[in-house]
PDB file of C-alpha atoms and ligand atoms in Angstrom:
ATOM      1  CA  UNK S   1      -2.989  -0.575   9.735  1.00  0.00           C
ATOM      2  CA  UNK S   2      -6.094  -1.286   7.404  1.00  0.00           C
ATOM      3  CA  UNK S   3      -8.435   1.297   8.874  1.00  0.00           C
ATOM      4  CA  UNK S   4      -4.942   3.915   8.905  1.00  0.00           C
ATOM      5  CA  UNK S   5      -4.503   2.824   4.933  1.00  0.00           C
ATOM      6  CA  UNK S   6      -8.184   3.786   4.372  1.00  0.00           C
ATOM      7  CA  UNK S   7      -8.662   6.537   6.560  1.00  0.00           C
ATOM      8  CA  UNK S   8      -5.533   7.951   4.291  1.00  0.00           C
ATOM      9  CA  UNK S   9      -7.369   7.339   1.065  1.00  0.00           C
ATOM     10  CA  UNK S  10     -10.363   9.174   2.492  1.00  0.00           C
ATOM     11  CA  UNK S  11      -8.840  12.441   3.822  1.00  0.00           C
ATOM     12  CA  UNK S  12      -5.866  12.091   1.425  1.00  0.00           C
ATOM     13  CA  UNK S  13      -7.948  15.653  -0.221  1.00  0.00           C
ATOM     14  CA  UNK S  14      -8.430  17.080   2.797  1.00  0.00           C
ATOM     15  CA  UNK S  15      -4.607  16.515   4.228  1.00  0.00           C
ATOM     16  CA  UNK S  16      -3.067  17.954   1.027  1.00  0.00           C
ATOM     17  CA  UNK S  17      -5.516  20.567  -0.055  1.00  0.00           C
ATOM     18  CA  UNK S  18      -7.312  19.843  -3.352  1.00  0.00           C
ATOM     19  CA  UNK S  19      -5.456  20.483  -6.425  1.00  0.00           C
ATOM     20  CA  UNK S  20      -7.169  23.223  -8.750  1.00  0.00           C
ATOM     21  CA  UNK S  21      -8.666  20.285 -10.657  1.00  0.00           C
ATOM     22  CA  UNK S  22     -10.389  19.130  -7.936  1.00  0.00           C
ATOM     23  CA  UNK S  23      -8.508  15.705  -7.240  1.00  0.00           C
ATOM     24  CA  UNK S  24      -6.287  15.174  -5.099  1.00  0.00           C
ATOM     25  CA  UNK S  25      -2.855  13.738  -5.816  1.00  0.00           C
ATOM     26  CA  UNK S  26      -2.334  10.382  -6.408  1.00  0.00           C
ATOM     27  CA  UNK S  27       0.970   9.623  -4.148  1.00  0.00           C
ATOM     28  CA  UNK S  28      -1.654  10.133  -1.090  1.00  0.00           C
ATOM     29  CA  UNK S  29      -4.089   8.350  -2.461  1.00  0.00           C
ATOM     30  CA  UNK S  30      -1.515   5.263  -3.770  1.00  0.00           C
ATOM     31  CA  UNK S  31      -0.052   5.230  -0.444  1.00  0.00           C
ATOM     32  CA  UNK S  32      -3.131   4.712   1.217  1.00  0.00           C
ATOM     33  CA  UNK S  33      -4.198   1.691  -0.831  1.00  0.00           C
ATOM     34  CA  UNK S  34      -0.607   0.265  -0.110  1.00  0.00           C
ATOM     35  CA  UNK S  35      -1.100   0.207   3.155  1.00  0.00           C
ATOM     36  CA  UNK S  36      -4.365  -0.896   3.542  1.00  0.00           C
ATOM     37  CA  UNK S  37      -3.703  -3.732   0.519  1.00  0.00           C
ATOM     38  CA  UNK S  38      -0.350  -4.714   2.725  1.00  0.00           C
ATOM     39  CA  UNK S  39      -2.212  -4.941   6.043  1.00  0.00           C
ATOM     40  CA  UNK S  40      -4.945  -7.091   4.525  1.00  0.00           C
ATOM     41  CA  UNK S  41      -2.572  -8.995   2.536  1.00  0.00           C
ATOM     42  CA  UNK S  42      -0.884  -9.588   6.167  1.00  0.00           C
ATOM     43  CA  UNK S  43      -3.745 -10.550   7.669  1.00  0.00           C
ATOM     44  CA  UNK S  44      -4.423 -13.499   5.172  1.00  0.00           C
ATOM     45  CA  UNK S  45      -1.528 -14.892   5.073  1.00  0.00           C
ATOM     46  CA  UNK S  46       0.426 -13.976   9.010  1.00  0.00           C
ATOM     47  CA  UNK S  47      -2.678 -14.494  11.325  1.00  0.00           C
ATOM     48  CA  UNK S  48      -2.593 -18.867  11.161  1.00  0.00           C
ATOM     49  CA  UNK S  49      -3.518 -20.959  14.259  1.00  0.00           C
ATOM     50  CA  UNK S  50      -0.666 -22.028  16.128  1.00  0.00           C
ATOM     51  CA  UNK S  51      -1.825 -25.970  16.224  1.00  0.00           C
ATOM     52  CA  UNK S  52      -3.851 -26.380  13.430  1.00  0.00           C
ATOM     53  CA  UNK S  53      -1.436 -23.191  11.000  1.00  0.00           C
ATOM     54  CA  UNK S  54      -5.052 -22.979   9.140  1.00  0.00           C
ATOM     55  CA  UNK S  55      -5.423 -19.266   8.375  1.00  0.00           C
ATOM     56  CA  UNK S  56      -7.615 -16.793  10.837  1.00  0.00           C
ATOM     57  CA  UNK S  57      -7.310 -13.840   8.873  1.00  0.00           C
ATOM     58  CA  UNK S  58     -10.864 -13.636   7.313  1.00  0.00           C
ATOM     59  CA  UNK S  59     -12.781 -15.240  10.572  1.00  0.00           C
ATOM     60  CA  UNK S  60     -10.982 -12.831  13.214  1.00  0.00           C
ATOM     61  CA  UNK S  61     -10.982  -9.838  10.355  1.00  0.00           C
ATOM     62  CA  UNK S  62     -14.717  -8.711  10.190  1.00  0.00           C
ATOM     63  CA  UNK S  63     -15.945  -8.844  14.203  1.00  0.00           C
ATOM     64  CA  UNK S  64     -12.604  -6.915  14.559  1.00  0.00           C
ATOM     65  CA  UNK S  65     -12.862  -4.689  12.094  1.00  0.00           C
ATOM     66  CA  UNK S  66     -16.866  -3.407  12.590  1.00  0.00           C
ATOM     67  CA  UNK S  67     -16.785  -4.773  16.488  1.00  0.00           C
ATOM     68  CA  UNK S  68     -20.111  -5.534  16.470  1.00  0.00           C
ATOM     69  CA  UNK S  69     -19.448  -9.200  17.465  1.00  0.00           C
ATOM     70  CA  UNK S  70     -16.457 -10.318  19.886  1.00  0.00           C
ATOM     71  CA  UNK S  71     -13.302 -11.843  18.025  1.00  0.00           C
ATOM     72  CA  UNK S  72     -13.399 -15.777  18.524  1.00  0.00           C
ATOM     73  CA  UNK S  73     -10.813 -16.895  21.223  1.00  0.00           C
ATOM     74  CA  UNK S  74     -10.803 -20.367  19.917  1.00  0.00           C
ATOM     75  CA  UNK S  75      -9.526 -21.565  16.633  1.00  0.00           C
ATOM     76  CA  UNK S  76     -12.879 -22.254  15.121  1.00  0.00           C
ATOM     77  CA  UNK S  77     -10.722 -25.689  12.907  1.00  0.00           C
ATOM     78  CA  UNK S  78      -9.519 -27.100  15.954  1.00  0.00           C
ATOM     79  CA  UNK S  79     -10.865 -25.573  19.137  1.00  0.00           C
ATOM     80  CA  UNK S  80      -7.431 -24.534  20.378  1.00  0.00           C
ATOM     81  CA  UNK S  81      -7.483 -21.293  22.821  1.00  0.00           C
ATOM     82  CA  UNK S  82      -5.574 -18.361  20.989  1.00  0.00           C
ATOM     83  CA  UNK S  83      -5.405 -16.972  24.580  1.00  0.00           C
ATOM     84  CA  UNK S  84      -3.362 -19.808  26.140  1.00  0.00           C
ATOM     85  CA  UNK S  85       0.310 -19.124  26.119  1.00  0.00           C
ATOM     86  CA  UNK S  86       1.700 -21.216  23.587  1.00  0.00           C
ATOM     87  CA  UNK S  87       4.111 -24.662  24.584  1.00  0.00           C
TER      88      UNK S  87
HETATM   89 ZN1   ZN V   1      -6.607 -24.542  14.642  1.00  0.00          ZN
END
């Protein structure tokens, strides 16, 4: 949802045609940011460990987001698996 939000905001010109001023509109471009601010906003606040309820958002966010590392599978509070089913 956050790379869809910003991806809008970046091609929001290019999907709509630039305006004869050269910008393009802002309904696009406001849309965008809502749904990238709602998705991060999600992640905060949604994304908690299901032993500890400490929030993942930030720690599971970046290696996600860029993939350059692999997303922990372990809470890193508690040490709980996020991959075992939960009780
Ligand atoms: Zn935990």
């Amino acid at each position: 949802m956050a790379f869809g939000g910003w991806l809008l905001i970046a091609t929001s010109g290019i999907l709509s045609g630039v305006t004869a001023k050269g910008h393009p509109p802002p309904v696009l471009v406001i849309c965008g940011f809502v749904v990238f601010g709602g998705a991060i906003l999600l992640l905060q606040f949604w994304v908690t460990c299901p032993k500890c309820s400490r929030r993942l958002g930030q720690t599971i966010a970046m290696p996600v987001a860029f993939g350059g590392k692999k997303a922990p599978n372990f809470c890193p509070y508690c040490g709980v698996s996020l991959d075992a089913a939960m009780p």
